[in-house]
């Protein structure tokens, strides 16, 4: 059954629009992703109003005849060379207003914008085997990547003893260094070189392109995360010759979060096979316990075919609790 809704592009996000957006996302998340903490109103406002790294954002709000917000869509348009063919979608419809055509109207506006912006690929994530997956398939999206989401508890004694042992393991020729927020200037170049190691990460069939990191871009990444009110923690393994051999990143959402989010972990090809990824992630867990005792768990995700990192995470005590799939729409075909 279709219903009359009004689709409004948002430009200067108001307090009222932020509240409507948060209401829709919180209700959608609670139903579709049980166990996943809904974003706070402050986090939603920051997401909608603060700059994103290497991209710009378009947003739409769907309202019912009485003015109530019933659906939202955010389109991230990547702007850096190597990814300027790509767009990424987040779409939510309030559970009380589904199966009335709201999602389809929002997606029609998104696809039209993608074509105007000359994008060839539109990607979106949805909970595996859920309503979002069925919606994507109806619109002709192709499943291109399955992600396994895992959580590690930081308050279980049987896991902590093992993690501490891994963090204290000897790695001759390497030392750990860490920072919060923006990378220190003297490490920006080596960090950018290590970041480029992520370009060989398994990504299924996603038309993701390539990200080329330099010192300016890694500094900007730190400023973007900090600017939206989150805390970015980084640990790096530095070789005796000064090369940054690997790193791991954790983000603490603004406020007093119990769950931290794992961002990138990577080891440069020349330094693989020495257990650096496991060492870095174990040491980060120890850092979280020491500096942020209110954080009791960490969530990460892995492509199902990234066998090495899945093994690392499971040895740390991560446990699977849900799956998502990445879907891709080919916009090059009329």
Tab-separated table of C-alpha atoms in Angstrom:
chain	number	residue	atom	x	y	z
A	1	UNK	CA	0.000	0.000	0.000
A	2	UNK	CA	1.428	3.362	-1.007
A	3	UNK	CA	1.053	6.480	1.105
A	4	UNK	CA	1.551	10.130	0.353
A	5	UNK	CA	4.886	11.281	1.690
A	6	UNK	CA	6.891	14.379	0.936
A	7	UNK	CA	10.588	13.950	0.103
A	8	UNK	CA	12.623	17.002	1.105
A	9	UNK	CA	16.320	17.515	0.367
A	10	UNK	CA	17.994	18.916	3.478
A	11	UNK	CA	20.560	21.665	3.238
A	12	UNK	CA	21.000	23.476	6.564
A	13	UNK	CA	20.001	20.845	9.128
A	14	UNK	CA	17.723	22.224	11.841
A	15	UNK	CA	17.235	20.955	15.382
A	16	UNK	CA	13.768	19.720	14.408
A	17	UNK	CA	15.130	17.820	11.400
A	18	UNK	CA	17.883	16.273	13.509
A	19	UNK	CA	15.305	15.077	16.051
A	20	UNK	CA	13.159	13.566	13.294
A	21	UNK	CA	16.210	11.846	11.770
A	22	UNK	CA	17.267	10.418	15.129
A	23	UNK	CA	13.767	9.105	15.846
A	24	UNK	CA	13.658	7.219	12.539
A	25	UNK	CA	17.198	5.797	12.818
A	26	UNK	CA	16.765	4.716	16.452
A	27	UNK	CA	13.504	2.881	15.707
A	28	UNK	CA	14.893	1.284	12.543
A	29	UNK	CA	18.085	0.140	14.285
A	30	UNK	CA	16.214	-1.338	17.245
A	31	UNK	CA	14.101	-3.530	14.956
A	32	UNK	CA	16.592	-4.467	12.231
A	33	UNK	CA	19.827	-4.680	14.250
A	34	UNK	CA	18.959	-5.932	17.744
A	35	UNK	CA	21.903	-5.615	20.086
A	36	UNK	CA	23.437	-2.743	18.153
A	37	UNK	CA	23.471	0.508	20.166
A	38	UNK	CA	21.449	3.208	18.430
A	39	UNK	CA	23.372	6.425	17.751
A	40	UNK	CA	22.742	9.282	20.158
A	41	UNK	CA	21.001	12.456	19.013
A	42	UNK	CA	24.324	14.285	19.320
A	43	UNK	CA	26.085	11.727	17.137
A	44	UNK	CA	23.339	12.020	14.497
A	45	UNK	CA	23.628	15.814	14.516
A	46	UNK	CA	27.411	15.617	14.077
A	47	UNK	CA	27.058	13.085	11.267
A	48	UNK	CA	24.641	15.363	9.433
A	49	UNK	CA	26.469	18.645	9.942
A	50	UNK	CA	30.199	17.952	10.187
A	51	UNK	CA	32.470	17.443	7.164
A	52	UNK	CA	33.284	13.884	6.093
A	53	UNK	CA	36.699	12.764	4.885
A	54	UNK	CA	37.188	12.908	1.131
A	55	UNK	CA	33.488	13.223	0.392
A	56	UNK	CA	30.367	15.339	0.487
A	57	UNK	CA	26.949	14.349	1.783
A	58	UNK	CA	23.428	14.771	0.414
A	59	UNK	CA	20.431	14.117	2.669
A	60	UNK	CA	16.676	13.695	2.329
A	61	UNK	CA	13.845	13.530	4.874
A	62	UNK	CA	10.515	11.823	4.119
A	63	UNK	CA	7.551	13.259	6.029
A	64	UNK	CA	3.949	12.099	6.316
A	65	UNK	CA	1.017	14.386	5.666
A	66	UNK	CA	1.035	15.517	9.301
A	67	UNK	CA	4.715	16.516	9.064
A	68	UNK	CA	6.072	13.529	11.008
A	69	UNK	CA	9.423	12.238	9.800
A	70	UNK	CA	8.991	8.675	8.551
A	71	UNK	CA	12.133	7.998	6.507
A	72	UNK	CA	15.653	9.312	5.893
A	73	UNK	CA	18.372	8.866	3.305
A	74	UNK	CA	21.989	10.027	3.342
A	75	UNK	CA	24.200	9.768	0.275
A	76	UNK	CA	27.968	10.019	0.624
A	77	UNK	CA	29.611	11.126	-2.609
A	78	UNK	CA	33.322	10.289	-2.598
A	79	UNK	CA	35.376	13.087	-4.110
A	80	UNK	CA	39.015	11.984	-3.986
A	81	UNK	CA	40.708	10.608	-7.123
A	82	UNK	CA	40.363	6.838	-7.296
A	83	UNK	CA	36.914	6.848	-5.696
A	84	UNK	CA	35.058	9.632	-7.468
A	85	UNK	CA	32.929	7.049	-9.271
A	86	UNK	CA	31.438	5.823	-5.983
A	87	UNK	CA	28.489	6.738	-3.760
A	88	UNK	CA	27.436	5.157	-0.463
A	89	UNK	CA	23.871	5.095	0.855
A	90	UNK	CA	22.316	4.943	4.302
A	91	UNK	CA	18.509	4.600	4.230
A	92	UNK	CA	16.030	4.053	7.080
A	93	UNK	CA	12.240	3.913	7.216
A	94	UNK	CA	10.441	3.980	10.554
A	95	UNK	CA	8.982	0.493	11.221
A	96	UNK	CA	5.477	1.911	11.642
A	97	UNK	CA	5.567	3.353	8.124
A	98	UNK	CA	7.077	0.545	6.088
A	99	UNK	CA	5.592	-1.168	3.033
A	100	UNK	CA	3.981	2.083	1.927
A	101	UNK	CA	6.488	3.109	-0.734
A	102	UNK	CA	8.526	5.504	1.414
A	103	UNK	CA	11.820	3.658	0.936
A	104	UNK	CA	11.275	3.447	-2.813
A	105	UNK	CA	10.572	7.173	-3.082
A	106	UNK	CA	13.716	7.978	-1.125
A	107	UNK	CA	15.805	5.615	-3.225
A	108	UNK	CA	14.436	7.140	-6.439
A	109	UNK	CA	15.669	10.546	-5.279
A	110	UNK	CA	19.060	9.044	-4.381
A	111	UNK	CA	19.516	7.296	-7.738
A	112	UNK	CA	18.593	10.479	-9.602
A	113	UNK	CA	21.225	12.374	-7.607
A	114	UNK	CA	23.826	9.690	-8.352
A	115	UNK	CA	23.200	10.006	-12.063
A	116	UNK	CA	23.421	13.800	-11.853
A	117	UNK	CA	26.753	13.422	-10.057
A	118	UNK	CA	27.970	10.911	-12.681
A	119	UNK	CA	28.418	7.989	-10.292
A	120	UNK	CA	28.696	4.476	-11.669
A	121	UNK	CA	28.370	2.529	-8.395
A	122	UNK	CA	26.039	2.902	-5.422
A	123	UNK	CA	26.737	0.739	-2.365
A	124	UNK	CA	24.604	0.139	0.714
A	125	UNK	CA	24.861	-2.159	3.735
A	126	UNK	CA	21.972	-4.155	5.183
A	127	UNK	CA	21.538	-6.771	7.868
A	128	UNK	CA	21.919	-10.246	6.364
A	129	UNK	CA	18.600	-11.954	5.585
A	130	UNK	CA	16.633	-8.957	6.865
A	131	UNK	CA	14.170	-6.487	5.309
A	132	UNK	CA	16.947	-4.228	4.035
A	133	UNK	CA	18.408	-7.097	2.040
A	134	UNK	CA	15.051	-7.905	0.473
A	135	UNK	CA	14.524	-4.229	-0.390
A	136	UNK	CA	17.962	-3.983	-2.049
A	137	UNK	CA	17.358	-7.099	-4.113
A	138	UNK	CA	13.976	-5.786	-5.322
A	139	UNK	CA	15.752	-2.692	-6.621
A	140	UNK	CA	18.365	-4.709	-8.512
A	141	UNK	CA	21.303	-4.343	-6.138
A	142	UNK	CA	23.802	-7.213	-6.236
A	143	UNK	CA	25.297	-8.717	-3.075
A	144	UNK	CA	29.063	-8.136	-3.349
A	145	UNK	CA	30.464	-8.627	0.174
A	146	UNK	CA	29.440	-10.346	3.417
A	147	UNK	CA	30.759	-8.960	6.698
A	148	UNK	CA	30.964	-10.857	9.963
A	149	UNK	CA	30.472	-8.548	12.969
A	150	UNK	CA	32.210	-9.551	16.163
A	151	UNK	CA	32.347	-8.237	19.733
A	152	UNK	CA	35.165	-8.615	22.259
A	153	UNK	CA	34.399	-8.229	25.958
A	154	UNK	CA	36.924	-6.313	28.058
A	155	UNK	CA	35.557	-7.429	31.414
A	156	UNK	CA	36.058	-11.204	31.286
A	157	UNK	CA	39.015	-12.447	33.316
A	158	UNK	CA	39.588	-15.537	31.172
A	159	UNK	CA	40.041	-13.346	28.081
A	160	UNK	CA	42.018	-10.562	29.740
A	161	UNK	CA	44.826	-12.815	30.934
A	162	UNK	CA	45.332	-14.104	27.392
A	163	UNK	CA	45.179	-10.601	25.910
A	164	UNK	CA	47.742	-9.335	28.412
A	165	UNK	CA	50.102	-12.143	27.473
A	166	UNK	CA	49.755	-11.271	23.773
A	167	UNK	CA	50.323	-7.574	24.466
A	168	UNK	CA	53.502	-8.331	26.451
A	169	UNK	CA	54.998	-10.655	23.825
A	170	UNK	CA	58.475	-9.759	22.557
A	171	UNK	CA	58.805	-8.477	18.972
A	172	UNK	CA	62.534	-7.810	18.428
A	173	UNK	CA	63.207	-4.896	16.113
A	174	UNK	CA	59.806	-3.281	16.704
A	175	UNK	CA	58.427	-0.845	19.239
A	176	UNK	CA	54.923	0.483	19.916
A	177	UNK	CA	53.927	4.126	19.813
A	178	UNK	CA	50.487	5.649	20.171
A	179	UNK	CA	48.516	8.864	20.022
A	180	UNK	CA	45.007	10.277	20.361
A	181	UNK	CA	43.300	12.371	17.696
A	182	UNK	CA	45.453	13.849	14.937
A	183	UNK	CA	48.688	12.022	14.141
A	184	UNK	CA	51.846	13.852	15.309
A	185	UNK	CA	53.607	15.637	12.457
A	186	UNK	CA	56.746	13.505	12.688
A	187	UNK	CA	54.662	10.338	12.178
A	188	UNK	CA	52.280	11.616	9.498
A	189	UNK	CA	54.388	10.470	6.531
A	190	UNK	CA	55.150	6.984	7.883
A	191	UNK	CA	51.507	6.617	8.943
A	192	UNK	CA	50.298	7.488	5.452
A	193	UNK	CA	52.612	4.860	3.983
A	194	UNK	CA	51.228	2.261	6.391
A	195	UNK	CA	47.664	3.319	5.563
A	196	UNK	CA	48.263	2.449	1.937
A	197	UNK	CA	48.671	-1.177	3.037
A	198	UNK	CA	44.857	-1.246	3.364
A	199	UNK	CA	44.528	-1.148	-0.409
A	200	UNK	CA	45.008	-4.927	-0.626
A	201	UNK	CA	42.347	-5.684	2.010
A	202	UNK	CA	39.772	-8.248	0.774
A	203	UNK	CA	36.703	-6.315	-0.420
A	204	UNK	CA	34.751	-8.991	-2.290
A	205	UNK	CA	33.347	-7.575	-5.519
A	206	UNK	CA	32.787	-4.038	-4.219
A	207	UNK	CA	33.753	-1.407	-6.811
A	208	UNK	CA	35.574	0.475	-4.072
A	209	UNK	CA	38.405	1.940	-6.066
A	210	UNK	CA	41.690	2.925	-4.438
A	211	UNK	CA	42.514	5.389	-1.659
A	212	UNK	CA	45.955	6.995	-1.802
A	213	UNK	CA	47.044	8.345	1.573
A	214	UNK	CA	49.521	11.140	2.216
A	215	UNK	CA	50.481	13.149	5.299
A	216	UNK	CA	47.777	15.776	4.752
A	217	UNK	CA	45.052	13.166	4.387
A	218	UNK	CA	45.917	11.289	7.596
A	219	UNK	CA	45.940	14.574	9.510
A	220	UNK	CA	42.564	15.482	8.043
A	221	UNK	CA	41.155	12.094	9.053
A	222	UNK	CA	42.024	12.805	12.682
A	223	UNK	CA	40.478	16.272	12.506
A	224	UNK	CA	37.252	14.905	10.996
A	225	UNK	CA	36.783	12.253	13.699
A	226	UNK	CA	37.612	14.705	16.484
A	227	UNK	CA	35.400	17.398	14.950
A	228	UNK	CA	32.294	15.243	15.175
A	229	UNK	CA	32.889	14.652	18.893
A	230	UNK	CA	34.455	11.185	18.776
A	231	UNK	CA	37.806	10.041	20.160
A	232	UNK	CA	40.307	8.400	17.800
A	233	UNK	CA	42.974	6.196	19.396
A	234	UNK	CA	45.864	4.813	17.349
A	235	UNK	CA	48.691	2.396	18.147
A	236	UNK	CA	51.484	1.757	15.681
A	237	UNK	CA	54.354	-0.690	15.410
A	238	UNK	CA	57.542	1.072	14.302
A	239	UNK	CA	60.497	-0.874	12.912
A	240	UNK	CA	64.047	-0.116	13.993
A	241	UNK	CA	64.668	1.553	10.620
A	242	UNK	CA	61.863	4.066	11.314
A	243	UNK	CA	59.293	2.449	9.026
A	244	UNK	CA	55.762	2.234	10.396
A	245	UNK	CA	55.128	-1.479	10.001
A	246	UNK	CA	51.500	-1.547	11.074
A	247	UNK	CA	48.809	0.176	13.083
A	248	UNK	CA	45.387	-0.249	14.650
A	249	UNK	CA	42.674	2.351	15.262
A	250	UNK	CA	39.793	2.514	17.743
A	251	UNK	CA	37.016	5.116	17.802
A	252	UNK	CA	35.072	5.963	20.945
A	253	UNK	CA	31.721	7.559	20.061
A	254	UNK	CA	31.056	10.880	21.784
A	255	UNK	CA	29.741	10.758	25.331
A	256	UNK	CA	30.501	7.868	27.648
A	257	UNK	CA	30.297	4.817	25.378
A	258	UNK	CA	30.443	1.245	26.619
A	259	UNK	CA	31.200	-0.074	23.149
A	260	UNK	CA	34.209	1.075	21.135
A	261	UNK	CA	34.397	0.682	17.375
A	262	UNK	CA	37.401	-0.895	15.693
A	263	UNK	CA	38.481	1.037	12.618
A	264	UNK	CA	41.458	-0.005	10.479
A	265	UNK	CA	44.089	-2.544	11.395
A	266	UNK	CA	46.812	-3.095	8.811
A	267	UNK	CA	50.351	-4.431	8.516
A	268	UNK	CA	52.577	-3.392	5.626
A	269	UNK	CA	53.394	-6.306	3.281
A	270	UNK	CA	57.128	-6.279	4.112
A	271	UNK	CA	56.356	-6.782	7.820
A	272	UNK	CA	53.700	-9.467	7.675
A	273	UNK	CA	54.208	-12.874	9.273
A	274	UNK	CA	55.585	-11.524	12.569
A	275	UNK	CA	52.338	-11.417	14.552
A	276	UNK	CA	52.205	-7.609	14.537
A	277	UNK	CA	48.455	-7.400	13.946
A	278	UNK	CA	47.719	-9.563	16.989
A	279	UNK	CA	50.252	-7.632	19.086
A	280	UNK	CA	48.778	-4.269	18.106
A	281	UNK	CA	45.184	-5.256	18.813
A	282	UNK	CA	46.048	-6.867	22.147
A	283	UNK	CA	48.030	-3.788	23.195
A	284	UNK	CA	45.102	-1.573	22.185
A	285	UNK	CA	42.779	-3.619	24.382
A	286	UNK	CA	45.175	-3.063	27.285
A	287	UNK	CA	45.256	0.663	26.512
A	288	UNK	CA	41.469	0.838	26.548
A	289	UNK	CA	41.287	-0.854	29.920
A	290	UNK	CA	43.883	1.516	31.379
A	291	UNK	CA	42.706	4.806	29.871
A	292	UNK	CA	38.974	4.222	29.300
A	293	UNK	CA	37.692	1.810	31.970
A	294	UNK	CA	34.072	2.609	31.107
A	295	UNK	CA	34.505	0.840	27.763
A	296	UNK	CA	33.513	-2.792	28.265
A	297	UNK	CA	33.499	-4.122	24.695
A	298	UNK	CA	34.847	-3.528	21.210
A	299	UNK	CA	33.006	-4.205	17.958
A	300	UNK	CA	34.736	-5.007	14.696
A	301	UNK	CA	33.779	-6.409	11.317
A	302	UNK	CA	35.611	-8.577	8.830
A	303	UNK	CA	34.968	-9.663	5.301
A	304	UNK	CA	34.184	-13.364	5.465
A	305	UNK	CA	37.068	-14.108	3.107
A	306	UNK	CA	39.596	-12.180	5.241
A	307	UNK	CA	40.627	-15.413	6.905
A	308	UNK	CA	43.797	-14.046	8.503
A	309	UNK	CA	42.139	-11.167	10.370
A	310	UNK	CA	39.227	-13.361	11.428
A	311	UNK	CA	41.743	-15.752	12.996
A	312	UNK	CA	43.467	-12.858	14.776
A	313	UNK	CA	40.186	-11.591	16.166
A	314	UNK	CA	38.989	-14.976	17.340
A	315	UNK	CA	42.280	-15.614	19.135
A	316	UNK	CA	41.708	-12.333	21.001
A	317	UNK	CA	38.291	-13.507	22.150
A	318	UNK	CA	36.028	-11.811	19.613
A	319	UNK	CA	32.695	-13.588	19.144
A	320	UNK	CA	30.389	-13.326	16.133
A	321	UNK	CA	26.983	-11.835	16.802
A	322	UNK	CA	25.558	-10.660	13.460
A	323	UNK	CA	26.255	-10.372	9.743
A	324	UNK	CA	25.703	-7.663	7.180
A	325	UNK	CA	25.967	-7.646	3.423
A	326	UNK	CA	27.191	-4.932	1.118
A	327	UNK	CA	25.026	-4.450	-1.958
A	328	UNK	CA	25.997	-2.598	-5.105
A	329	UNK	CA	23.879	-1.028	-7.825
A	330	UNK	CA	25.443	-0.605	-11.258
A	331	UNK	CA	24.474	2.897	-12.368
A	332	UNK	CA	26.445	2.718	-15.591
A	333	UNK	CA	23.598	0.666	-17.073
A	334	UNK	CA	20.466	2.730	-17.876
